[in-house]
PDB file of C-alpha atoms and ligand atoms in Angstrom:
ATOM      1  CA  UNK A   1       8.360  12.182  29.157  1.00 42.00           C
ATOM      2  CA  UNK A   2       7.838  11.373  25.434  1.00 53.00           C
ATOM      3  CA  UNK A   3       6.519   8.075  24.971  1.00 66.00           C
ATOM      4  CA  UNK A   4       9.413   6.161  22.604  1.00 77.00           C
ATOM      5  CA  UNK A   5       8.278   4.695  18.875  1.00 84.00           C
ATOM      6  CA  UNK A   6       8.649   1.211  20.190  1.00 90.00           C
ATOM      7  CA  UNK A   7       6.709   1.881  22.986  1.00 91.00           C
ATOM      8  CA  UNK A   8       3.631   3.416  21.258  1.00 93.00           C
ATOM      9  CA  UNK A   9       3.530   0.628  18.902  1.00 95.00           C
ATOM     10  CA  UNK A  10       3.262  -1.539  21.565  1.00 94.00           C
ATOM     11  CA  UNK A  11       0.610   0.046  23.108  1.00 95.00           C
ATOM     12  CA  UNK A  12      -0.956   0.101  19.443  1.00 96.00           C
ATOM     13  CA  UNK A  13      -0.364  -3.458  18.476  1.00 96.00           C
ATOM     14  CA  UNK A  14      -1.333  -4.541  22.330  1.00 96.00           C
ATOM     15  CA  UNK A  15      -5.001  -2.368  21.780  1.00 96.00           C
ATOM     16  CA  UNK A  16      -5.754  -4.210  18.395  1.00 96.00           C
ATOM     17  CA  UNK A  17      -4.519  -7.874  19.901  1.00 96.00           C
ATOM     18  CA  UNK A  18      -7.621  -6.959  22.354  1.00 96.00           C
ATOM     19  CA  UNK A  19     -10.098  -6.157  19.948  1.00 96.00           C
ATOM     20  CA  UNK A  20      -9.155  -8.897  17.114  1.00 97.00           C
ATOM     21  CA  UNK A  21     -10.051 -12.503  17.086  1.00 94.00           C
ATOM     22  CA  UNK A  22      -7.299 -13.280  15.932  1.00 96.00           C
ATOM     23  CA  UNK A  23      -3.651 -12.595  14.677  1.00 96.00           C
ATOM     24  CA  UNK A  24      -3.610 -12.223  11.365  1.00 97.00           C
ATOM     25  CA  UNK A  25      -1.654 -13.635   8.329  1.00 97.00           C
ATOM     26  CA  UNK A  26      -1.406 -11.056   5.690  1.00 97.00           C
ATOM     27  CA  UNK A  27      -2.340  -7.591   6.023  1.00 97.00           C
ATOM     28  CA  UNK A  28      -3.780  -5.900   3.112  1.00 96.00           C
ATOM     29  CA  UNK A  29      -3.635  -2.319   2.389  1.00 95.00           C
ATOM     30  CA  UNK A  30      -6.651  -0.907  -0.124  1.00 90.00           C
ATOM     31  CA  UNK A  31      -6.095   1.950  -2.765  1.00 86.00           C
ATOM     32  CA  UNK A  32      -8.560   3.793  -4.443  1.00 77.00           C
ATOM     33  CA  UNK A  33     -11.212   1.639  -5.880  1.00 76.00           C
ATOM     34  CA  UNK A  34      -9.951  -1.571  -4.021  1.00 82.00           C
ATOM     35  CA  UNK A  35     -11.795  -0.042  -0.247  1.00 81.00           C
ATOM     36  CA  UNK A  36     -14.821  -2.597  -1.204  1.00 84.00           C
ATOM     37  CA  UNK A  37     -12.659  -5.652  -1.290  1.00 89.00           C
ATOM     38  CA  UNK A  38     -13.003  -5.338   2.512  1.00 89.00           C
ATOM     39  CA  UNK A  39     -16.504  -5.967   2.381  1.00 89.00           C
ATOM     40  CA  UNK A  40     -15.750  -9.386   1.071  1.00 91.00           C
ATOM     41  CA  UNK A  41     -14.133 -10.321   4.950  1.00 94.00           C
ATOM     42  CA  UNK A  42     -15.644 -13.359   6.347  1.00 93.00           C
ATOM     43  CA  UNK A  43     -17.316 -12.204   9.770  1.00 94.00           C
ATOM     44  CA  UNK A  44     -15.565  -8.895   9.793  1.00 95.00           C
ATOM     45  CA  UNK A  45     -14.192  -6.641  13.171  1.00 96.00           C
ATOM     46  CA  UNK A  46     -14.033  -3.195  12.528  1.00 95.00           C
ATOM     47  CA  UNK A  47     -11.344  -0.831  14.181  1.00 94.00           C
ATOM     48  CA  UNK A  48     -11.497   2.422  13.339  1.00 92.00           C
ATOM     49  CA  UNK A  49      -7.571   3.954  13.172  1.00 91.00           C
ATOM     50  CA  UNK A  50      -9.505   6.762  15.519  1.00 89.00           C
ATOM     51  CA  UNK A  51     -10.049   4.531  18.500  1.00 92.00           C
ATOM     52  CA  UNK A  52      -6.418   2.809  18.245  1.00 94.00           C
ATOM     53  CA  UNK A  53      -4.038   4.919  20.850  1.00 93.00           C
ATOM     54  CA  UNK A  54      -1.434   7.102  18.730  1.00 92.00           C
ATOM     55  CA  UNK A  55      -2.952   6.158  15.310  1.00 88.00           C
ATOM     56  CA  UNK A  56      -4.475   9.089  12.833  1.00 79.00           C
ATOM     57  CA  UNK A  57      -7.100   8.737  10.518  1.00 75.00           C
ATOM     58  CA  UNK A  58      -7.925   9.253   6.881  1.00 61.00           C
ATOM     59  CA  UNK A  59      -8.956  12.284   5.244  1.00 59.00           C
ATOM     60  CA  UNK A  60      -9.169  10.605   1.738  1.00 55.00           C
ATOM     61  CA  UNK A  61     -12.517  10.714  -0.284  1.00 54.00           C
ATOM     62  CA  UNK A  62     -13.870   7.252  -0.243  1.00 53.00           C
ATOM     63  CA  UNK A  63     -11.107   5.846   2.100  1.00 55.00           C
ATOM     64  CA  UNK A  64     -13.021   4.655   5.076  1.00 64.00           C
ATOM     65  CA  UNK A  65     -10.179   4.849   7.354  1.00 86.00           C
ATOM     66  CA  UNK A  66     -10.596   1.519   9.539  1.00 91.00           C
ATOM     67  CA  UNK A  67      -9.192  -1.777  10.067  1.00 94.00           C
ATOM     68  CA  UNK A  68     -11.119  -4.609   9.148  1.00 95.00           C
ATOM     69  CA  UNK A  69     -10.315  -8.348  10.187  1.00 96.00           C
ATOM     70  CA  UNK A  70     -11.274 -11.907   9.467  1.00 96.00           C
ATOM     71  CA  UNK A  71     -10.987 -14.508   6.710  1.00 96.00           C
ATOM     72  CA  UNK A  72     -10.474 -13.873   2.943  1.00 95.00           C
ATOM     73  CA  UNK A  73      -9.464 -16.453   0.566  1.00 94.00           C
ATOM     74  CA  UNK A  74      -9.141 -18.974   3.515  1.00 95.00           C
ATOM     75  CA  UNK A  75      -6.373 -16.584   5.585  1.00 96.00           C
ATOM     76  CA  UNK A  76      -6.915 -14.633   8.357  1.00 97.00           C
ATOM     77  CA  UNK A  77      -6.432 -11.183   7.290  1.00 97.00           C
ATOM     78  CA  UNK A  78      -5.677  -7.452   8.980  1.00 97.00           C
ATOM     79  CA  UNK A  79      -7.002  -4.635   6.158  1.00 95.00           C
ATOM     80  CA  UNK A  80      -6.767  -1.595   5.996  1.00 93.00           C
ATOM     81  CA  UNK A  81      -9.932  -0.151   4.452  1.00 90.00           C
ATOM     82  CA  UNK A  82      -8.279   3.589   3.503  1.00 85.00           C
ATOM     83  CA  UNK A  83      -4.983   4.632   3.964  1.00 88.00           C
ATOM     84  CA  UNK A  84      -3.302   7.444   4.860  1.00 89.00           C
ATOM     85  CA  UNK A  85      -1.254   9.941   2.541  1.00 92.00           C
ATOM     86  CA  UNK A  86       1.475  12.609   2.558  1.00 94.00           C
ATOM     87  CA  UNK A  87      -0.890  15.184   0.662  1.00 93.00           C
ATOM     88  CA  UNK A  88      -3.172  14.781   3.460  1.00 89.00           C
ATOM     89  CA  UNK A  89      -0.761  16.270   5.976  1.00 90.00           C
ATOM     90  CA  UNK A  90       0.157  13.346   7.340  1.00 92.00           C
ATOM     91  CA  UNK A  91       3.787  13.114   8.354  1.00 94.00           C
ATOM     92  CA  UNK A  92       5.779  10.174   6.701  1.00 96.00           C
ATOM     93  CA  UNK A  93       6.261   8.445  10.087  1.00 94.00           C
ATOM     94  CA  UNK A  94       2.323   9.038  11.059  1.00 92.00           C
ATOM     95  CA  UNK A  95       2.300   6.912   7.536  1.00 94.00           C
ATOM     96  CA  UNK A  96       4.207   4.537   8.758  1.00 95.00           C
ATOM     97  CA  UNK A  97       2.879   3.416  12.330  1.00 95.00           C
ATOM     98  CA  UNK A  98       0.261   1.222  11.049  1.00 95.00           C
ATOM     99  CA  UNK A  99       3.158  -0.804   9.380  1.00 96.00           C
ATOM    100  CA  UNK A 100       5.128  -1.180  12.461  1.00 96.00           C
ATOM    101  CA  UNK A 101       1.924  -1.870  14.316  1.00 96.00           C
ATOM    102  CA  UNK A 102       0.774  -4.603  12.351  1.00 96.00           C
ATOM    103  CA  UNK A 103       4.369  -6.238  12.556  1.00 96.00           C
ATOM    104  CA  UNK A 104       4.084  -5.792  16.669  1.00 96.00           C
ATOM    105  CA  UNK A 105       1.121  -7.704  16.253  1.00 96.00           C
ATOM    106  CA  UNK A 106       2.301 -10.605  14.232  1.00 97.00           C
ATOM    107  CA  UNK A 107       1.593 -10.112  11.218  1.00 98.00           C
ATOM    108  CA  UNK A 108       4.007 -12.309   8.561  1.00 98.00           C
ATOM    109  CA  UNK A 109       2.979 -10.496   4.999  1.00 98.00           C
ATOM    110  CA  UNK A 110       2.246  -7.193   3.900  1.00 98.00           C
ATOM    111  CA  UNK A 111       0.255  -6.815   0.233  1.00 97.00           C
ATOM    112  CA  UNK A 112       0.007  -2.695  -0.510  1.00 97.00           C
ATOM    113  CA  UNK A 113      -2.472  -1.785  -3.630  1.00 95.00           C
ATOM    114  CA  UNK A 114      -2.846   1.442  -5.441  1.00 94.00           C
ATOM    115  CA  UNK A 115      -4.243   3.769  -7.977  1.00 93.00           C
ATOM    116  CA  UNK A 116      -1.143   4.547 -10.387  1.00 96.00           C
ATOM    117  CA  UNK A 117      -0.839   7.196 -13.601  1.00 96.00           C
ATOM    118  CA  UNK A 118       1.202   5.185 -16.433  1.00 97.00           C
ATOM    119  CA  UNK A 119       4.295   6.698 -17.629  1.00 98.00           C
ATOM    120  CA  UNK A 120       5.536   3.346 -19.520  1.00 98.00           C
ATOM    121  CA  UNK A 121       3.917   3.849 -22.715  1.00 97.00           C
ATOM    122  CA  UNK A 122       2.915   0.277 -23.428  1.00 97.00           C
ATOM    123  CA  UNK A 123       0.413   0.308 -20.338  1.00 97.00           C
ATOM    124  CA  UNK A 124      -3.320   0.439 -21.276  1.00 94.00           C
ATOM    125  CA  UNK A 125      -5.583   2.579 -18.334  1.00 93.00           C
ATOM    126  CA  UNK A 126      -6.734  -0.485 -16.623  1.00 92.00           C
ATOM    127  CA  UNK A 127      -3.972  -2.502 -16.711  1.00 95.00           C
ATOM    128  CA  UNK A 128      -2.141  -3.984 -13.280  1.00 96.00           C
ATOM    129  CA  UNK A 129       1.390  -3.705 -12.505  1.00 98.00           C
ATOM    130  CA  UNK A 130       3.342  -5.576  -9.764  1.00 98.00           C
ATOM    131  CA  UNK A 131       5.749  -3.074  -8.458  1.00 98.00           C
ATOM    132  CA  UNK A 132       9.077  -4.568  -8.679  1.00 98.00           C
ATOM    133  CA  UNK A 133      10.951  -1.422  -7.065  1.00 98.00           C
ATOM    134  CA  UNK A 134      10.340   2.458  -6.504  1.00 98.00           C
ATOM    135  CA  UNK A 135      12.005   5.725  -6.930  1.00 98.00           C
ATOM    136  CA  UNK A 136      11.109   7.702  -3.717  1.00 98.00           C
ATOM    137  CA  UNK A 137      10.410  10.875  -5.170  1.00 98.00           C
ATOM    138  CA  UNK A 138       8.707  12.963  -2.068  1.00 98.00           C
ATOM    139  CA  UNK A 139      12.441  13.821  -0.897  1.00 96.00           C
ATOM    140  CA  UNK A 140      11.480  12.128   2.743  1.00 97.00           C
ATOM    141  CA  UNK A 141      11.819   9.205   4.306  1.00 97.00           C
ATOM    142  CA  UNK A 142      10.033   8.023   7.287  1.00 96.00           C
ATOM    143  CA  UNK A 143      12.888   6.733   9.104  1.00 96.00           C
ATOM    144  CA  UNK A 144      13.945  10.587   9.774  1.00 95.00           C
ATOM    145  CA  UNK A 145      15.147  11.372  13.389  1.00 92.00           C
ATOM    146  CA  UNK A 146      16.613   9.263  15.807  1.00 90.00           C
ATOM    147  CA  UNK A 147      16.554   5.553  15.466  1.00 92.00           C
ATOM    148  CA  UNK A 148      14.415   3.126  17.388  1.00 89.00           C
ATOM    149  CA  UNK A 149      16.830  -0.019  17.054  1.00 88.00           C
ATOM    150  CA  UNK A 150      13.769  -2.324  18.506  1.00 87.00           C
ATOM    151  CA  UNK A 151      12.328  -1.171  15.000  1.00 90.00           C
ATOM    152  CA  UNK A 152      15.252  -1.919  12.907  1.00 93.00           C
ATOM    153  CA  UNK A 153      18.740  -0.786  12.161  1.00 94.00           C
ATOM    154  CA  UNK A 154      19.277   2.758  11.196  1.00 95.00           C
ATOM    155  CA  UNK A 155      20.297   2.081   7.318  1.00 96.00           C
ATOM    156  CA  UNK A 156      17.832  -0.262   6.267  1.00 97.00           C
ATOM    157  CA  UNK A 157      18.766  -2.291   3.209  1.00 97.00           C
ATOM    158  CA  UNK A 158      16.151  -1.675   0.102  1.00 98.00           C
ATOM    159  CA  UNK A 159      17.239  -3.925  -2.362  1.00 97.00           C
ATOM    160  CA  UNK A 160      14.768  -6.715  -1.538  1.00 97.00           C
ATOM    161  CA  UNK A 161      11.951  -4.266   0.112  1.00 98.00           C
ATOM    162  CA  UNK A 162       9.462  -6.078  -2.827  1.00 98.00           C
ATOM    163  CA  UNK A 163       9.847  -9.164  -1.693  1.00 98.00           C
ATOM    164  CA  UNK A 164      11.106 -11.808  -4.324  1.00 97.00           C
ATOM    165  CA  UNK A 165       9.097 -14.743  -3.121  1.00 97.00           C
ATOM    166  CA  UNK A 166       5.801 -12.733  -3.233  1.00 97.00           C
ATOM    167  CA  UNK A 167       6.382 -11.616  -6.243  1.00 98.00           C
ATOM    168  CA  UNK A 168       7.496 -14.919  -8.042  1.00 97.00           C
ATOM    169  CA  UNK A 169       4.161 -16.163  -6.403  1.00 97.00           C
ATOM    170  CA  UNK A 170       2.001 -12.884  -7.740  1.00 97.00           C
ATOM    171  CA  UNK A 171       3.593 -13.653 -11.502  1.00 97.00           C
ATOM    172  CA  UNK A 172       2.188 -17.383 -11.289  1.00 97.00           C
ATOM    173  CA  UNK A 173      -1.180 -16.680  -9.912  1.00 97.00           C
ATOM    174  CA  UNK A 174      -2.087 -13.987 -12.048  1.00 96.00           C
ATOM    175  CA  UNK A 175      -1.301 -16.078 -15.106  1.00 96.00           C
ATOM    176  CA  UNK A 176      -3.540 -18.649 -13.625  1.00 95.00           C
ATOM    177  CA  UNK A 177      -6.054 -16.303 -13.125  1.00 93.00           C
ATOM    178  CA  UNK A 178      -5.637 -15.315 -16.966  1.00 95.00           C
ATOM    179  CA  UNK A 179      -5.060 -11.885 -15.922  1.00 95.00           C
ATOM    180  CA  UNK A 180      -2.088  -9.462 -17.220  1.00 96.00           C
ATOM    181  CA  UNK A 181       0.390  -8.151 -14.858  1.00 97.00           C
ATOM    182  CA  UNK A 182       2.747  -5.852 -15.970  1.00 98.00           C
ATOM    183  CA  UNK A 183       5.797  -5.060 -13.903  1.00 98.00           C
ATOM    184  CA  UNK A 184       7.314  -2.140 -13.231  1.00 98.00           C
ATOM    185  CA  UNK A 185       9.076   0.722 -11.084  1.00 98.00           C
ATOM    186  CA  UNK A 186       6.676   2.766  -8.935  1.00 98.00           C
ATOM    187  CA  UNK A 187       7.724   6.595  -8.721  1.00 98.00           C
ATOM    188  CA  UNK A 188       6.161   7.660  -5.437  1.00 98.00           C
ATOM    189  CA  UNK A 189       5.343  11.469  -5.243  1.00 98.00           C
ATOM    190  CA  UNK A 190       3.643  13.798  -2.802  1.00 97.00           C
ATOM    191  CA  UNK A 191       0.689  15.521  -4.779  1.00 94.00           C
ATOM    192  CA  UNK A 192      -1.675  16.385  -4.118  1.00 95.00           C
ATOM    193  CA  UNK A 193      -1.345  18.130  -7.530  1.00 95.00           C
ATOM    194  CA  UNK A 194      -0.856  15.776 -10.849  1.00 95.00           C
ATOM    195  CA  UNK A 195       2.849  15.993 -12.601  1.00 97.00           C
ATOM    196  CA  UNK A 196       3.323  18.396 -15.052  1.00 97.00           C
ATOM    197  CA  UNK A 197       4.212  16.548 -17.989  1.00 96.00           C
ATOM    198  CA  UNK A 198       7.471  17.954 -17.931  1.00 97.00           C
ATOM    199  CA  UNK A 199       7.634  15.699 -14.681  1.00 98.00           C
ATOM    200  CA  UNK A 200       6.409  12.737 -16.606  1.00 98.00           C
ATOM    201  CA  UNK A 201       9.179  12.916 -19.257  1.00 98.00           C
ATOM    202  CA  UNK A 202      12.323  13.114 -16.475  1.00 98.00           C
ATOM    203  CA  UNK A 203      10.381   9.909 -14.547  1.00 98.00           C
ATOM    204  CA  UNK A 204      10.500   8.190 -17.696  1.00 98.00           C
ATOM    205  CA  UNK A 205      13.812   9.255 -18.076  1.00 98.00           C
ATOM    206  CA  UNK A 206      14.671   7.906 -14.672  1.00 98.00           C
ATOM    207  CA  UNK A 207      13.572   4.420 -15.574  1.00 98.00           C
ATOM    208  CA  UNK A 208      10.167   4.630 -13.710  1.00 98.00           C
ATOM    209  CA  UNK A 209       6.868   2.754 -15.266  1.00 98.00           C
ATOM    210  CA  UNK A 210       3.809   4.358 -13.130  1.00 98.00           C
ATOM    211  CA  UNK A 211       3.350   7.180 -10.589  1.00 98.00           C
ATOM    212  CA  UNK A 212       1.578   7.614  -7.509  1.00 97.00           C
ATOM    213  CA  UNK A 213       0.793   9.287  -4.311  1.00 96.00           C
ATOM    214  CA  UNK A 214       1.407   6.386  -1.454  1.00 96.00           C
ATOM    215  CA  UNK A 215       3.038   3.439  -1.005  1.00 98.00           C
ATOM    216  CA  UNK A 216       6.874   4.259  -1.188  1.00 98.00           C
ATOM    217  CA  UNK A 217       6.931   4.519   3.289  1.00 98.00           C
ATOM    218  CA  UNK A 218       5.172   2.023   3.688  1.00 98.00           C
ATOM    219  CA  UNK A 219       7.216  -0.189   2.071  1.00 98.00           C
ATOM    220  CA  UNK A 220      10.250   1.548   3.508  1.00 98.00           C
ATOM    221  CA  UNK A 221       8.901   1.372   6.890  1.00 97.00           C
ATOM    222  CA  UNK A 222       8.153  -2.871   5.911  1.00 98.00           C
ATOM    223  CA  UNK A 223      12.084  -3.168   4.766  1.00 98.00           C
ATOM    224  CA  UNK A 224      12.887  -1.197   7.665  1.00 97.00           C
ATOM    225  CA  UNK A 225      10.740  -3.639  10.427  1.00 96.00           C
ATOM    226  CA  UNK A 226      11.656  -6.543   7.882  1.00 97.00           C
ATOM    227  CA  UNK A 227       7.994  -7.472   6.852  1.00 98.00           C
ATOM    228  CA  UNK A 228       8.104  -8.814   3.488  1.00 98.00           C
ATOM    229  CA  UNK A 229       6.012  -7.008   1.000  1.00 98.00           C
ATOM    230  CA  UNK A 230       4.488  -7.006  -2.470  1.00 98.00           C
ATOM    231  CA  UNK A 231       2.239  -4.271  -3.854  1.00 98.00           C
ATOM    232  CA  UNK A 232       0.347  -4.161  -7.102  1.00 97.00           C
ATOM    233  CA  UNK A 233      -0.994  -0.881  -8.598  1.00 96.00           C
ATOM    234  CA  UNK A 234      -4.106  -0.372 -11.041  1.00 94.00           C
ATOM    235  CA  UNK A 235      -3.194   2.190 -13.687  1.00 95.00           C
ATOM    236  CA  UNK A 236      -6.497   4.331 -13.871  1.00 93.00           C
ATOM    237  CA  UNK A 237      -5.030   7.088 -15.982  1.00 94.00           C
ATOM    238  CA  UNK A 238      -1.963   7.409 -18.345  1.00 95.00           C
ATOM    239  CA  UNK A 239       0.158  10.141 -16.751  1.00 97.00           C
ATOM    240  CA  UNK A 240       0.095  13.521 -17.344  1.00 96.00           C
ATOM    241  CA  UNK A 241       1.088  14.431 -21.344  1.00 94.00           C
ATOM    242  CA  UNK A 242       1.411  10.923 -22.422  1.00 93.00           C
ATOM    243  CA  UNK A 243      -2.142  11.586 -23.515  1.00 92.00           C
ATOM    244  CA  UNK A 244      -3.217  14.829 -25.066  1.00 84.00           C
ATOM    245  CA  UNK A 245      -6.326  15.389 -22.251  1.00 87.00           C
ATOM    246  CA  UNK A 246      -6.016  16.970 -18.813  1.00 89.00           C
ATOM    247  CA  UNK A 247      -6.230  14.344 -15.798  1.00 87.00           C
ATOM    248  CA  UNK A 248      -8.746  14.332 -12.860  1.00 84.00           C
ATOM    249  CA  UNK A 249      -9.559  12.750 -10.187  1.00 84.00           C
ATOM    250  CA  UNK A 250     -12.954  11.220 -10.888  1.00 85.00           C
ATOM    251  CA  UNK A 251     -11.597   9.714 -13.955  1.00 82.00           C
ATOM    252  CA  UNK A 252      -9.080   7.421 -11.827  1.00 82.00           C
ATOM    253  CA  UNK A 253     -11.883   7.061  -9.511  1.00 84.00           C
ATOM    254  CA  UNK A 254     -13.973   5.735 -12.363  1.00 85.00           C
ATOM    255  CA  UNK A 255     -11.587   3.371 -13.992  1.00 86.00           C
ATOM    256  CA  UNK A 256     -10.433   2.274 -10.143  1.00 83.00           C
ATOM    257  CA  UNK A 257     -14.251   1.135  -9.434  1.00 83.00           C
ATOM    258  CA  UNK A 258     -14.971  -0.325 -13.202  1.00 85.00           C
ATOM    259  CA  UNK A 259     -11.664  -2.145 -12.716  1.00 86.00           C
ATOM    260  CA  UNK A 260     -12.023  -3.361  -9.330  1.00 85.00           C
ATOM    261  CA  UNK A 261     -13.940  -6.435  -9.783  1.00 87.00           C
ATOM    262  CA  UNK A 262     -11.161  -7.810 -11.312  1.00 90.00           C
ATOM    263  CA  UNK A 263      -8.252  -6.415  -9.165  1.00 91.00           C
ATOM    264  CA  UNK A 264     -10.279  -8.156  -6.352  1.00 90.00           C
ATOM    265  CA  UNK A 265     -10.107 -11.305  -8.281  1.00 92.00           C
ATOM    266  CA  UNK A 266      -6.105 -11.049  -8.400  1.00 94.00           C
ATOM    267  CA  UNK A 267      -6.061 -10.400  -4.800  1.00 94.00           C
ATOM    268  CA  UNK A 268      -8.373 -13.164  -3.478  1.00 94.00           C
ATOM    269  CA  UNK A 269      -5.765 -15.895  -5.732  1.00 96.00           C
ATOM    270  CA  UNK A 270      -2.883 -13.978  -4.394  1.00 96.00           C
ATOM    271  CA  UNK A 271      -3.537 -14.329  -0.921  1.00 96.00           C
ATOM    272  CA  UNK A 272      -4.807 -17.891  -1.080  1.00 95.00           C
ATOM    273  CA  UNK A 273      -1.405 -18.925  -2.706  1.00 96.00           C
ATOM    274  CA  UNK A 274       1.108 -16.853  -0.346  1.00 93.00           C
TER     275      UNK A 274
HETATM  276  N1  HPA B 301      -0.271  10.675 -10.745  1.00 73.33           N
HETATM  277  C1  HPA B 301      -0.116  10.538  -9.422  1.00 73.33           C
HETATM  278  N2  HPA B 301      -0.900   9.765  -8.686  1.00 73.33           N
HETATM  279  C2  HPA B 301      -1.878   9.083  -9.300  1.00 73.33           C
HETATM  280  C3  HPA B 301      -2.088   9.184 -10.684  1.00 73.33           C
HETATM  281  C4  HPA B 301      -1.234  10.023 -11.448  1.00 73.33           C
HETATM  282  O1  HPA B 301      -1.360  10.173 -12.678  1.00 73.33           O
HETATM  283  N3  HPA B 301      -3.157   8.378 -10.983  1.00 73.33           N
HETATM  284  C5  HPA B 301      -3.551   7.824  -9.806  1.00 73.33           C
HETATM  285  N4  HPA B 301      -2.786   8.243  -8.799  1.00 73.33           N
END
C-alpha cells in the first residue's frame, strides 16, 4: 500500500529529529547567491535532502542541496542550503515536502529568499523586495489530488500566506539596518526559459513588481500547514524588455553573489528580531 502524505512526513520529520541537535526556530530557505549564508551556522549539521526518506534533491547550479542546522543570529535555525524548482522536474508537491517536513518537526517560522527579475520600473538591479503577496503564474498548485486533512483543510485561505507580523518586523529591521526594502507582488513562473517581454508587459499589467522561478508552493504549502512566512527577493536583473539587453543567467548569478553580503546582513537582523 501507498504510504499516505502525512505519513511520509512523519517518517521525514522523525529521520531529521534524529540527526539534529535540536528543533529549530526559523527555517531559512537560500536563493541564488544567498547558499553561503549557511556557512555562517554556528557548529553546523549537515543533512543532505538525499539521505532524508522520501525527500529529492537539487539539480540547481550552485544549490548545494542539504540541510544545515545550528545557531545564527542567536536562534536555532533549520536551512536549506539549495532548493528545489519546478524547471528542474520536480513536481510541485516534491517542492513542497520539505515545508511540511519542517512543520512536523517543529519548526514555528519560515523565511524563503530569492533571485527575482524587476518588472516595477522604479527597482534598481540590486535592490531587495519583501514580497507582500504573489500571482501564481505556473498554472499548478501543490495541493493537487486528494487532501491529507492532518496537513490542512482542502481550500486553504491565502490572504495572510505573507505573514503580517513578519513582515511589520522585516520593514523595521531593515530600516535599522539602513538598508532599502522595497515591497512588492512576486509573480511566480515555471522557466526555465526567461519571459518574453511580451510576458513582462501583461505581469505589469497584472499588478506584479518582480518575477521568479520558486517560492509561490512553498508558501502555499506554509498557508496550507499554517506556518507563518515571509520571503524577501534580491532583484539581480530588470526583467526581460524593461531594459534594451538580453538576460542570462550568470548576470543574476553575478549581481546575486556581489549583493549577497548585504542580503546576509538583512537576514542575520531579521532573524534576531522575529
Ligand atoms: N525571470 C525569472 N526568474 C528570475 C529572473 C527573471 O528575470 N531573475 C532571477 N530569477
Amino acid at each position: 500500500m501507498k504510504m499516505t502524505q502525512i505519513n511520509q512526513i512523519r517518517e521525514a520529520a522523525a529521520y531529521m529529529r534524529e540527526r539534529l541537535p535540536f528543533i529549530p526556530e526559523i527555517s531559512l530557505v537560500l536563493g541564488s547567491g544567498i547558499g553561503p549564508l549557511a556557512d555562517e551556522i554556528e557548529q553546523p549539521v549537515y543533512v543532505p535532502y538525499g539521505e532524508v526518506p522520501h525527500f529529492k534533491t537539487s539539480t540547481a547550479p550552485d544549490h548545494a542541496g542539504r540541510f544545515v542546522c545550528g545557531m545564527l543570529a542567536g536562534k536555532r535555525v533549520l536551512c536549506m542550503q539549495g532548493r528545489l524548482h519546478g524547471y528542474e522536474g520536480h513536481s510541485p508537491a516534491e517542492i513542497a515536502f520539505p515545508i511540511y517536513t519542517m512543520k512536523e518537526l517543529g519548526v514555528a517560522k519560515l523565511l524563503l529568499t530569492n533571485a527575482s527579475g524587476g518588472i516595477n520600473t522604479e527597482f534598481k538591479v540590486g535592490d531587495f523586495m519583501l514580497i507582500e503577496d504573489h500571482i501564481n503564474m505556473t498554472g499548478k498548485s501543490p495541493l493537487t489530488g486528494a487532501n491529507d486533512s492532518s496537513c490542512g483543510v482542502r481550500f486553504p485561505d491565502m490572504t495572510f500566506a505573507y505573514s503580517t507580523d513578519m513582515r511589520e518586523t522585516a520593514v523595521r529591521v531593515a530600516e535599522s539596518c539602513g538598508i532599502r526594502l522595497r515591497r512588492g507582488v512576486y509573480i511566480g513562473v515555471n522557466g526555465p526559459q526567461f519571459e518574453t517581454p511580451a510576458e513582462i508587459r501583461a505581469f505589469r499589467a497584472l499588478g506584479a513588481d518582480a518575477v521568479g522561478m520558486s517560492t509561490v508552493f512553498e508558501t502555499i504549502a506554509a498557508a496550507h500547514c499554517g506556518l507563518p512566512t515571509a520571503a524577501i527577493a534580491m532583484i539581480t536583473n530588470m526583467a526581460a524588455g524593461v531594459l534594451m539587453q538580453p538576460l542570462s543567467g550568470a548576470e543574476v548569478n553575478a549581481i546575486a553573489e556581489q549583493k549577497g553580503d548585504e542580503l546576509r546582513k538583512l537576514i542575520r537582523a531579521l532573524l534576531a528580531a522575529l
